[in-house]
Coordinates of C-alpha atoms and ligand atoms in Angstrom, one line a residue:
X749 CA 144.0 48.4 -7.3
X750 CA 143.2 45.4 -9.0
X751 CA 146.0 43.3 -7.4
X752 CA 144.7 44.3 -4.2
X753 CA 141.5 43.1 -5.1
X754 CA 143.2 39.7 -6.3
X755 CA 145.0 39.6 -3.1
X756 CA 141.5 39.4 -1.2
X757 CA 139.6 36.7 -3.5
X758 CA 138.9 33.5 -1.8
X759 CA 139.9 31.9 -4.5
X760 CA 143.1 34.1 -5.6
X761 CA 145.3 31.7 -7.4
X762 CA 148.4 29.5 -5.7
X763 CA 151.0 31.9 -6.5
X764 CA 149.2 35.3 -5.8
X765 CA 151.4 35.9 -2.6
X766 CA 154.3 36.3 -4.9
X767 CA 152.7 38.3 -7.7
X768 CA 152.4 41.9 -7.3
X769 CA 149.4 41.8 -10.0
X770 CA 147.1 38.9 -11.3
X771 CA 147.9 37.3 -15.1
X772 CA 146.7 39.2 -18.1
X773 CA 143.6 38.0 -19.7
X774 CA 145.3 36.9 -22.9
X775 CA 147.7 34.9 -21.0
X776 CA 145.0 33.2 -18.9
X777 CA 143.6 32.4 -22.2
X778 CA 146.4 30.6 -23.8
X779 CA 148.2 29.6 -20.5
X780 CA 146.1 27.3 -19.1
X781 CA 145.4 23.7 -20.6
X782 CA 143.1 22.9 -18.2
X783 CA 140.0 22.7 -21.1
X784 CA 143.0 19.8 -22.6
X785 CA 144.7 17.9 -19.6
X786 CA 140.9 17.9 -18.0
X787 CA 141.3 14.5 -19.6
X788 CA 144.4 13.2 -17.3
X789 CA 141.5 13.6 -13.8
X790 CA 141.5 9.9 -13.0
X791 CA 145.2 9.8 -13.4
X792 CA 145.8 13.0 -11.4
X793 CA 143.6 12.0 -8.3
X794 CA 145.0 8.2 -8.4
X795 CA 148.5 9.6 -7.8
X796 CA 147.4 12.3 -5.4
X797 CA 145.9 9.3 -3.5
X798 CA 148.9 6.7 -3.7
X799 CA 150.9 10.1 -3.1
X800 CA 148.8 11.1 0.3
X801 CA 149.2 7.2 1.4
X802 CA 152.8 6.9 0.9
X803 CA 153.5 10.8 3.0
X804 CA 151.2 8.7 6.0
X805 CA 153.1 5.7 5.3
X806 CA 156.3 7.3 5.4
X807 CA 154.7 9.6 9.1
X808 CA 155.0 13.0 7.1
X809 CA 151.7 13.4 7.4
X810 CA 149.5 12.7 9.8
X811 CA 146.6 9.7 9.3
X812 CA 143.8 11.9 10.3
X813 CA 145.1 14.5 7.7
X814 CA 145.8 11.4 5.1
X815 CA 142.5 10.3 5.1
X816 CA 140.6 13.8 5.1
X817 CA 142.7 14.4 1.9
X818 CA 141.6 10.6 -0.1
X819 CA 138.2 11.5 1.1
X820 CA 138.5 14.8 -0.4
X821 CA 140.3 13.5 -4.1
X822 CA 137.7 10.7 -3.9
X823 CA 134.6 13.0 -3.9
X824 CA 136.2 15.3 -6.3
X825 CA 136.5 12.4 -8.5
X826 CA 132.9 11.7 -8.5
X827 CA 131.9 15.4 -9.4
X828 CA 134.2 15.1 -12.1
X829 CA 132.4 12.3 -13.8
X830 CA 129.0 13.2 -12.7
X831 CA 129.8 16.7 -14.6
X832 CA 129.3 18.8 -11.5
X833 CA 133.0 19.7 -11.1
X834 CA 133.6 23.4 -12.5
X835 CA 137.3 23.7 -14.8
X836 CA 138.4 27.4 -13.9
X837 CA 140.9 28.0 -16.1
X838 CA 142.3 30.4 -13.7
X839 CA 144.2 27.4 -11.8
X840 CA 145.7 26.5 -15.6
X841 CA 145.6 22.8 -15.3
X842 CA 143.8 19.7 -14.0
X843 CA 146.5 19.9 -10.7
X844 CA 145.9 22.8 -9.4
X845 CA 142.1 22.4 -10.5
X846 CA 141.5 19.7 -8.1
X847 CA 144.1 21.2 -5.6
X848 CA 142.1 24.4 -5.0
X849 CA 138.9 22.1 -5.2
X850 CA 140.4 20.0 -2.4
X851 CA 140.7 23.2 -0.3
X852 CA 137.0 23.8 -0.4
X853 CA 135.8 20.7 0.6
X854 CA 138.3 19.9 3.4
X855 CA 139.9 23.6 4.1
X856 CA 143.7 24.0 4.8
X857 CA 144.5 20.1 5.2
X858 CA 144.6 20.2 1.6
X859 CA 147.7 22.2 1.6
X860 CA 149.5 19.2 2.9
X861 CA 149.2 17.0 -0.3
X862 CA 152.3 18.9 -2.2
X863 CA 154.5 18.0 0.1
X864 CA 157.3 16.3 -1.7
X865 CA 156.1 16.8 -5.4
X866 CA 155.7 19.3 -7.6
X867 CA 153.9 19.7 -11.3
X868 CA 156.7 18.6 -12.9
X869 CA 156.3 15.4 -11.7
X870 CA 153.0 15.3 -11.2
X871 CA 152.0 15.8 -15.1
X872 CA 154.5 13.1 -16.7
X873 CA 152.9 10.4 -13.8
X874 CA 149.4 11.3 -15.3
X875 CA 150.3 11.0 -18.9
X876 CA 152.5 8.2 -18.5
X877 CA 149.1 6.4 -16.7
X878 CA 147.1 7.2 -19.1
X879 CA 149.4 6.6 -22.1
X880 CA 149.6 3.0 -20.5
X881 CA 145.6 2.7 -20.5
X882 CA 145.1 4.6 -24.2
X883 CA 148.3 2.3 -25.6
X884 CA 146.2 -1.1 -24.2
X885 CA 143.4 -0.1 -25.9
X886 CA 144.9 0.5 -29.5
X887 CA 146.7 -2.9 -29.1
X888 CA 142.6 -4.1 -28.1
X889 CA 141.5 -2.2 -31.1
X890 CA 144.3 -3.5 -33.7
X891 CA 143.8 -7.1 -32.5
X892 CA 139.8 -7.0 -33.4
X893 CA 140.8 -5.2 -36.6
X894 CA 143.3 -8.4 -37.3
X895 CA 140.4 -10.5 -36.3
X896 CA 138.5 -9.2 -39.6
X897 CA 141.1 -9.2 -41.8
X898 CA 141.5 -13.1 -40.6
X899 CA 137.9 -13.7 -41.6
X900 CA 137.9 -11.8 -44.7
X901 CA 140.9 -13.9 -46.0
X902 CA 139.5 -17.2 -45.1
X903 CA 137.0 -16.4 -47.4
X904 CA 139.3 -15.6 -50.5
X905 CA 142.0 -18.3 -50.2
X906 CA 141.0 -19.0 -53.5
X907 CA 140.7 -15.5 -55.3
X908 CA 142.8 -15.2 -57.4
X909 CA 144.2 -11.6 -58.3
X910 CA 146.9 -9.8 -59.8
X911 CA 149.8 -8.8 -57.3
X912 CA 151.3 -5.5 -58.3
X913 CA 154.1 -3.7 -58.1
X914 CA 155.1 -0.1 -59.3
X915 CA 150.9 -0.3 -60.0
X916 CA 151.2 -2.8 -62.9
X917 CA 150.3 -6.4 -62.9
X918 CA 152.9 -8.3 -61.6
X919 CA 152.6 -12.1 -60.6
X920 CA 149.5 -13.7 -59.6
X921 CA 148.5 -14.0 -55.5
X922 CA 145.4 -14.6 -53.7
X923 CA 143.8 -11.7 -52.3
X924 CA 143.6 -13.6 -49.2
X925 CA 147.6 -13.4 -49.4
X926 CA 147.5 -9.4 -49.9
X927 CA 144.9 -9.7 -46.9
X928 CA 147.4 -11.7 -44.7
X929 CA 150.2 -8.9 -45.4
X930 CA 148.2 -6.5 -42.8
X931 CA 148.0 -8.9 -40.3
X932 CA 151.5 -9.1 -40.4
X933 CA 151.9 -5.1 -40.4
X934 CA 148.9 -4.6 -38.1
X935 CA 151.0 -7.2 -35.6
X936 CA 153.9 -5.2 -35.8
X937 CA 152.3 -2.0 -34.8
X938 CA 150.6 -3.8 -31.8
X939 CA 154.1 -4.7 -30.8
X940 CA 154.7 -0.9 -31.5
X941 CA 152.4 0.2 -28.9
X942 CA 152.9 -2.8 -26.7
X943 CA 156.7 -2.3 -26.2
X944 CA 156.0 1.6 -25.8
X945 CA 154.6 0.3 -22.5
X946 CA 157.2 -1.6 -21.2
X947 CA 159.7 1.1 -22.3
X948 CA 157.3 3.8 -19.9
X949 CA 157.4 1.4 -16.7
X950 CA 159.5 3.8 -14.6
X951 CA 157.4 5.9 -12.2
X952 CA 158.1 10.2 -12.0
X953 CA 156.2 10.8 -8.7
X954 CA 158.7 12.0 -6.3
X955 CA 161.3 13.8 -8.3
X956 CA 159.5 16.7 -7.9
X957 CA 160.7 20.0 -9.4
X958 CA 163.8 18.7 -10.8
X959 CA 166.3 18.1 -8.1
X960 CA 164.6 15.6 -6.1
X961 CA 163.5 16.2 -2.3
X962 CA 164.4 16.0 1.2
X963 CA 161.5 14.2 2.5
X964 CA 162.0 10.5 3.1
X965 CA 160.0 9.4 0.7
X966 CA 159.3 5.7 -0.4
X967 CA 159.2 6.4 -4.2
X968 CA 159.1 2.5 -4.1
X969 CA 155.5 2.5 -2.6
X970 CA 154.6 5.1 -5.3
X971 CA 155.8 3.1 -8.1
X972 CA 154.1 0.2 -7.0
X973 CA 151.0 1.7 -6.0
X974 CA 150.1 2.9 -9.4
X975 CA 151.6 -0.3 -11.4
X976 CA 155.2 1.0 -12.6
X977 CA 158.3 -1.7 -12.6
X978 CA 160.2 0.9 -10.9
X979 CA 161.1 5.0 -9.9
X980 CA 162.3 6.9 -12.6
X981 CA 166.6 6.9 -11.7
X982 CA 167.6 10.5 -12.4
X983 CA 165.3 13.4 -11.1
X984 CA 166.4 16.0 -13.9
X985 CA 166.3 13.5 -17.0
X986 CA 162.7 12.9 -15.1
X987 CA 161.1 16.0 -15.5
X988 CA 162.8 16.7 -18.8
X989 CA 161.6 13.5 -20.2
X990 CA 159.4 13.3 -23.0
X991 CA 160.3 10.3 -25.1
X992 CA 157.6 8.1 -24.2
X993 CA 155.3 10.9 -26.0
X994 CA 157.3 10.8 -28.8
X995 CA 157.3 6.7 -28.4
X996 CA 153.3 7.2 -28.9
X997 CA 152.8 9.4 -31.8
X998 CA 155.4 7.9 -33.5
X999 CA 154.2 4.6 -33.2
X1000 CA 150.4 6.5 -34.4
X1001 CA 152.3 8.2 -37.2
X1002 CA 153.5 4.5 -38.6
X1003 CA 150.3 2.7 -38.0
X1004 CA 148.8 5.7 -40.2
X1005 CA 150.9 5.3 -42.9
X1006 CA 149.5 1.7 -42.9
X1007 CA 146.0 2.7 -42.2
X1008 CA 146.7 5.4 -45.8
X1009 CA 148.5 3.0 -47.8
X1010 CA 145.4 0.2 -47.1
X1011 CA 143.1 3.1 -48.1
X1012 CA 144.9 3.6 -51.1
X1013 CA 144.7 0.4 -52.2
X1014 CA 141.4 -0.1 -51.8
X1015 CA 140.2 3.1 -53.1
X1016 CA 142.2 2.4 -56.6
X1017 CA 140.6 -1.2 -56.5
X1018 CA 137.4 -0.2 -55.7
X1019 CA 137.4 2.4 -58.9
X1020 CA 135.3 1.8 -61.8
X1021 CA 138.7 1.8 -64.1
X1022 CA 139.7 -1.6 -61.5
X1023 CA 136.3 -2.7 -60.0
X1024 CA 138.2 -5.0 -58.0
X1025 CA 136.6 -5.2 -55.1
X1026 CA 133.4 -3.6 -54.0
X1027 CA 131.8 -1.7 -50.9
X1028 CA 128.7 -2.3 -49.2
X1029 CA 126.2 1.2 -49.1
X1030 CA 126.5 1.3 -45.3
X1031 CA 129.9 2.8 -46.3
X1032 CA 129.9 4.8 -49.5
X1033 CA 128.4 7.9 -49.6
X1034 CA 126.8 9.9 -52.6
X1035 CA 127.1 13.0 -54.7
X1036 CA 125.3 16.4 -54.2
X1037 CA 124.8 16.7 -58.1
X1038 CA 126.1 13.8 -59.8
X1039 CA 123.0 10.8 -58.8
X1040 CA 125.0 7.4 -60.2
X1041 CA 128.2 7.9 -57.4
X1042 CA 129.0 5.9 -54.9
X1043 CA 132.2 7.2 -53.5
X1044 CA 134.6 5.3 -50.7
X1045 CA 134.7 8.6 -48.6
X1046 CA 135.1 6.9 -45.2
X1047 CA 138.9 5.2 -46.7
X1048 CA 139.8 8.6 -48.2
X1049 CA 139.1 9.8 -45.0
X1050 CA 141.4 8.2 -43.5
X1051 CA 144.4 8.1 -46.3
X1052 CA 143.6 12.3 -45.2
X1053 CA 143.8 12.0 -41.6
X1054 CA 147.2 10.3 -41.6
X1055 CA 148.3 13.8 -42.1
X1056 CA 147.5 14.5 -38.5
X1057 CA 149.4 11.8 -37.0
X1058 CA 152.8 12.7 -38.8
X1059 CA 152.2 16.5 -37.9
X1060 CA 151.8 15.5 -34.2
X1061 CA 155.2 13.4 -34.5
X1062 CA 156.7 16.7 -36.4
X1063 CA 155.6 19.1 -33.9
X1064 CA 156.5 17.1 -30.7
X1065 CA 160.1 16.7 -32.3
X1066 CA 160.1 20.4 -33.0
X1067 CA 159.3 21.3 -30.1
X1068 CA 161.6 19.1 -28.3
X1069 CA 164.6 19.6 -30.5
X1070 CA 165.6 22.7 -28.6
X1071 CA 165.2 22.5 -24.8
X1072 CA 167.8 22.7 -22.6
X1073 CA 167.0 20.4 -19.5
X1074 CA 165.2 20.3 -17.5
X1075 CA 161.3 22.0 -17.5
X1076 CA 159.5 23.9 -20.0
X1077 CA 156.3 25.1 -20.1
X1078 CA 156.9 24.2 -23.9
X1079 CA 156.4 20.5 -22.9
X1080 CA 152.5 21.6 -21.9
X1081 CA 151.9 21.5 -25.4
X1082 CA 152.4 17.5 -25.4
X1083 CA 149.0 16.2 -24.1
X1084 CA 147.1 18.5 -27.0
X1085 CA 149.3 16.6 -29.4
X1086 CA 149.0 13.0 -27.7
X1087 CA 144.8 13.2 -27.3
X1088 CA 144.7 14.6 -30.5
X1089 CA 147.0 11.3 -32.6
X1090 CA 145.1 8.7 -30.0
X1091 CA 141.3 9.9 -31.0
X1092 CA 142.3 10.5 -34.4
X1093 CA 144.3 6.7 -34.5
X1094 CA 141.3 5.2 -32.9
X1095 CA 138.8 6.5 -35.1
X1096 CA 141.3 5.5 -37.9
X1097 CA 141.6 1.7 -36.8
X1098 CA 137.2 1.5 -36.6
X1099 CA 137.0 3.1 -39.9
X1100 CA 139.3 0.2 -41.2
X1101 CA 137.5 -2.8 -39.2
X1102 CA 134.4 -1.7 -40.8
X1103 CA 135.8 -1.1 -44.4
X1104 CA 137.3 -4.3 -44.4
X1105 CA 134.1 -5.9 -42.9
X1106 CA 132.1 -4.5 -45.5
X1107 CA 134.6 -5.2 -48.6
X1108 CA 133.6 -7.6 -51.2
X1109 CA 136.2 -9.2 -53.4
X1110 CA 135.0 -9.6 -57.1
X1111 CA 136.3 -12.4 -57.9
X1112 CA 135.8 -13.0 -61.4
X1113 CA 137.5 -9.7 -62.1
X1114 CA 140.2 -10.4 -60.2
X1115 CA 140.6 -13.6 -62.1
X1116 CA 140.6 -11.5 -65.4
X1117 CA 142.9 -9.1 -64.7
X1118 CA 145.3 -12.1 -63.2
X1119 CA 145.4 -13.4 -66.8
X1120 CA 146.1 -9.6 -67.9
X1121 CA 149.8 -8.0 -67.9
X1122 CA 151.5 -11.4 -68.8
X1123 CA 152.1 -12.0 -65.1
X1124 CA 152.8 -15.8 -65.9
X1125 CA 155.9 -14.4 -67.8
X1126 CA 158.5 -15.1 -64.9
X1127 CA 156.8 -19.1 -64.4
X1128 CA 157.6 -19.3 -67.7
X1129 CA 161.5 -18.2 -66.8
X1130 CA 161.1 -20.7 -63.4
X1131 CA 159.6 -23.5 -66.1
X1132 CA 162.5 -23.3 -68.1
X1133 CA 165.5 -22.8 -65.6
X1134 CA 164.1 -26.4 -63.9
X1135 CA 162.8 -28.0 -67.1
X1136 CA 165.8 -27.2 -69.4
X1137 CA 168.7 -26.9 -67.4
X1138 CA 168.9 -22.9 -68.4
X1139 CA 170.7 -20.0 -66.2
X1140 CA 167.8 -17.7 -65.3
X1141 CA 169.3 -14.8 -67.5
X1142 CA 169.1 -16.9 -70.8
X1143 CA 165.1 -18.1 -69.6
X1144 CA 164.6 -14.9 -69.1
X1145 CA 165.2 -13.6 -72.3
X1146 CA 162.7 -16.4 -74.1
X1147 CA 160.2 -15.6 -71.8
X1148 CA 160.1 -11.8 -72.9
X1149 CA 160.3 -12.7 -76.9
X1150 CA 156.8 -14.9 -75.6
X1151 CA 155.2 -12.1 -74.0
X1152 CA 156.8 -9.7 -77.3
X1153 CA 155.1 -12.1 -79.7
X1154 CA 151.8 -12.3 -77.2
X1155 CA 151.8 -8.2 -76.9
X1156 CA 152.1 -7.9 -80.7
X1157 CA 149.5 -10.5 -81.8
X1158 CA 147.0 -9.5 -78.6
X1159 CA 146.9 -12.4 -76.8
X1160 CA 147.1 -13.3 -73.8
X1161 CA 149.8 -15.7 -72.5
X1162 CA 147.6 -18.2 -72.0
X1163 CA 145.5 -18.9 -75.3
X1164 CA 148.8 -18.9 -77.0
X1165 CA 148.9 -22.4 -78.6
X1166 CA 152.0 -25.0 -78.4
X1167 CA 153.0 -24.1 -81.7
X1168 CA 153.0 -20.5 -81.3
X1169 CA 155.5 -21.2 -78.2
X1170 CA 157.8 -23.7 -79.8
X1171 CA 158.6 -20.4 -82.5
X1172 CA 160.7 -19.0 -79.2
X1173 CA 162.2 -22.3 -78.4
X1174 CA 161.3 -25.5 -79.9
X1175 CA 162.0 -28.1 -77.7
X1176 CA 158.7 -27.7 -75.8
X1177 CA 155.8 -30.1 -75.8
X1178 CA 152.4 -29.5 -74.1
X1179 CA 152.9 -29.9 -70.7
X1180 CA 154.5 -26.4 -70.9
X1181 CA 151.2 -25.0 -71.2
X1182 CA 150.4 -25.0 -67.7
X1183 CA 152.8 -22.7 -66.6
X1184 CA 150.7 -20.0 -67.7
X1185 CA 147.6 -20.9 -65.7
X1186 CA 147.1 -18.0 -62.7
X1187 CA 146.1 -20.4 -60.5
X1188 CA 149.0 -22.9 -60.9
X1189 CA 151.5 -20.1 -60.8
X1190 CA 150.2 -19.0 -57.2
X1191 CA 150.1 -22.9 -56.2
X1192 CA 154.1 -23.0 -57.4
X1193 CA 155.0 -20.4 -54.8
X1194 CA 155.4 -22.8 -52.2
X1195 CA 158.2 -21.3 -50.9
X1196 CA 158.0 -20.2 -46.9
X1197 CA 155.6 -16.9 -46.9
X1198 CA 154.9 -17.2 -50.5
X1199 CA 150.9 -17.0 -51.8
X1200 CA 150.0 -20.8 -52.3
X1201 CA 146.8 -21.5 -51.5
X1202 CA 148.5 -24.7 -49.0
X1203 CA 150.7 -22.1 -47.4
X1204 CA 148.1 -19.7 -47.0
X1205 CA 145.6 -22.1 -45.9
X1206 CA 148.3 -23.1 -42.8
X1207 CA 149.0 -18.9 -42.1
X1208 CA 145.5 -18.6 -41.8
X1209 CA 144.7 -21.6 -39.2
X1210 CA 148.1 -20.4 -37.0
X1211 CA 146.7 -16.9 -37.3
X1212 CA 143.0 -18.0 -36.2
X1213 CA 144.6 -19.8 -33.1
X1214 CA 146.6 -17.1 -32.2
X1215 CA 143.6 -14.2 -33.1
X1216 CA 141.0 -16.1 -30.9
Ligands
LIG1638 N1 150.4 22.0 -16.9 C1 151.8 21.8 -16.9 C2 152.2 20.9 -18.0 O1 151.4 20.3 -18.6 C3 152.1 21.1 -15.6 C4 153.5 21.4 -15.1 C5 153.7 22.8 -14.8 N2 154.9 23.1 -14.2 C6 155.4 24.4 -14.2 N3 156.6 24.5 -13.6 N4 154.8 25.3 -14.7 O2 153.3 20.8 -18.4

């Protein structure tokens, strides 16, 4: 009884000739992602349009019919944004949404627009359109957060602070060095998401359902039309396709990792054991019971949220791992995974801009803990090697009984006096003494990409021009 009754509904689903008996509830529920790829619209009714023009172009429609259809997508479009449109998750997803939608306005005409496609195609032209437009604007986003990064180091050339490695003090830099470091890793994820573009250039409209059509299309046109290079070559790969997803979130999962490991940095710096740099209020946030805190929560948020971007990657690659070719519904679950890394990236990249906006570097504690750690031990070595004529190995080994005699009489390296020195080798005269200045020992690392304060001054003026 009930199918009968489903047979008779106006609005009985695309398939309902076929089915002896409409889809469970459960089913419906889970099924459709229509309350998800609502989000593709724009892209779904620009290819329905440049698909309706290229079937008038190519005489298998009619004009007349052509333009009764763009009329129809155009006003649909508007309802969507005005919020008038009403998502039945009945019709699944955003295509057969606006396909049944299309039908009420302009009655059966509407059922000319599938000719020569099918879902298939249809979904991987909308994401791939939208990828393109989400992409362009986390390249936009990354350049402004480059932009403050620039500013910030321009002005800390001249802070001086202790670079680490394995989280102990290592060699002196300038923190405008450390700062230059994302630019460099925030460049290379723009190229990430920048070359993800070009790789996605080939247009799907037109394969249809997997084995291509008899129509004579102009999948040309198509292409064109909605700004690929060219058609996609081989209609099964096509619809099977899904490396341009994977492309995206993992290009989001490695810009995460960058986004955590900044937030880890600065959240260990900014700790009252460090007190290296410090936040403005607009970005800390207190604690329930304890009333002195001031805690970085919006970086820890974000060091967290990485999480979400590498389990997008992992369950995208999961799910891919074991399809045969060509369509899956398993491929539906994509576009949660995509909106879901691109929202949570996006927020991830503000957060950032505005923690680095409102960083302050303090810079006499920076300049403290440079002097801490003996971390003019290896300038010492360097002094040596090109002052004495030793191999590196044999400076190396004076330069560690200095810092054994500093450690033991608590000192550090540089309020040792000239006679304290000349007990580990006593050919020294004064002018030794310099080597264990912070400052000079960033201003010896003149080398191309090392931290002295000329080579950093010239990185930063390049990277202005090219940041404008
Ligand atoms: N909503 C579907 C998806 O996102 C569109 C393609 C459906 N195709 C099909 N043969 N069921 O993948």
């Amino acid at each position: 009884m009930k199918s009968k009754k489903h047979m008779k509904n106006k609005n009985r689903i695309i398939w309902s000739t076929r089915f002896k008996s409409s889809t469970s509830k459960i089913f419906e529920q889970i099924g459709a992602s229509i309350n998800i790829d609502k989000r593709l619209f724009e892209e779904d009714i620009l290819g329905s349009i440049v698909h309706t023009q290229m079937l008038v172009k190519q005489k298998i429609i009619n004009k007349k019919r052509g333009k009764k259809i763009i009329y129809g997508l155009r006003r649909i479009k508007i309802e969507i944004k005005k919020g008038k449109f009403s998502f039945n998750k009945k019709y699944e997803d955003i295509h057969l949404n606006i396909e049944k939608r299309l039908f009420s306005i302009i009655g059966k005409d509407a059922g000319y627009l599938h000719i020569a496609r099918s879902r298939n195609d249809q979904v991987i032209t909308d994401l791939k359109l939208w990828l393109k437009k989400s992409s362009i604007n986390v390249v936009k986003n990354l350049n402004n957060l480059i932009k403050s990064f620039l500013n910030k180091s321009e002005s800390n050339i001249q802070t001086i602070m202790p670079g680490f490695t394995h989280l102990k003090n290592a060699q002196p830099i300038s923190f405008a060095h450390y700062l230059l470091a994302y630019v460099e890793i925030f460049k290379r994820d723009k190229k990430r998401f920048s070359n993800n573009i070009v790789d996605l250039n080939e247009c799907p409209l037109g394969v249809a359902a997997l084995a291509g059509t008899s129509y004579n299309i102009d999948r040309n046109f198509t292409s064109r039309k909605l700004g690929f290079k060219k058609p996609t070559s081989n209609s099964i790969d096509t619809v099977s396709d899904r490396d341009f997803v994977l492309d995206f979130l993992s290009s989001a999962a490695i810009c995460a990792t960058h986004i955590s490991r900044l937030a880890e940095d600065l959240i260990i710096w900014n700790s009252d054991i460090f007190r290296l740099i410090k936040f403005n209020d607009k970005i800390l946030t207190g604690s329930s019971i304890m009333p002195q805190k001031k805690n970085p929560d919006p970086a820890e948020l974000i060091r967290g949220r990485a999480g979400k971007n590498f389990g997008n990657l992992q369950a995208m690659l999961t799910t891919m791992k074991g399809l045969p070719l060509s369509y899956y519904k398993d491929m539906q679950e994509d576009k949660n995974l995509v909106f879901d890394s691109y929202d949570v990236l996006m927020e991830s990249i503000l957060i950032t801009n505005e923690l680095i906006k409102n960083l302050n570097s303090n810079k006499q504690r920076m300049l403290y803990l440079a002097n801490k750690g003996y971390t003019t031990a290896t300038d010492f070595a360097d002094y040596l090697v090109q002052k004495k004529n030793l191999s590196f190995r044999e400076a190396y080994k004076i330069s560690a009984k200095i810092v054994n005699y500093a450690e033991k009489n608590n000192k550090k390296l540089d309020e040792l006096s000239i006679d304290e020195i000349k007990k580990v080798k006593n050919d020294l005269n004064r002018d030794v003494m310099k080597v264990f200045n912070v400052k000079n020992s960033v201003n010896l690392k003149t080398s191309y990409g090392g931290t002295s304060i000329k080579n950093i001054k010239k990185m930063v003026s390049k990277l202005k021009k090219e940041f404008k």
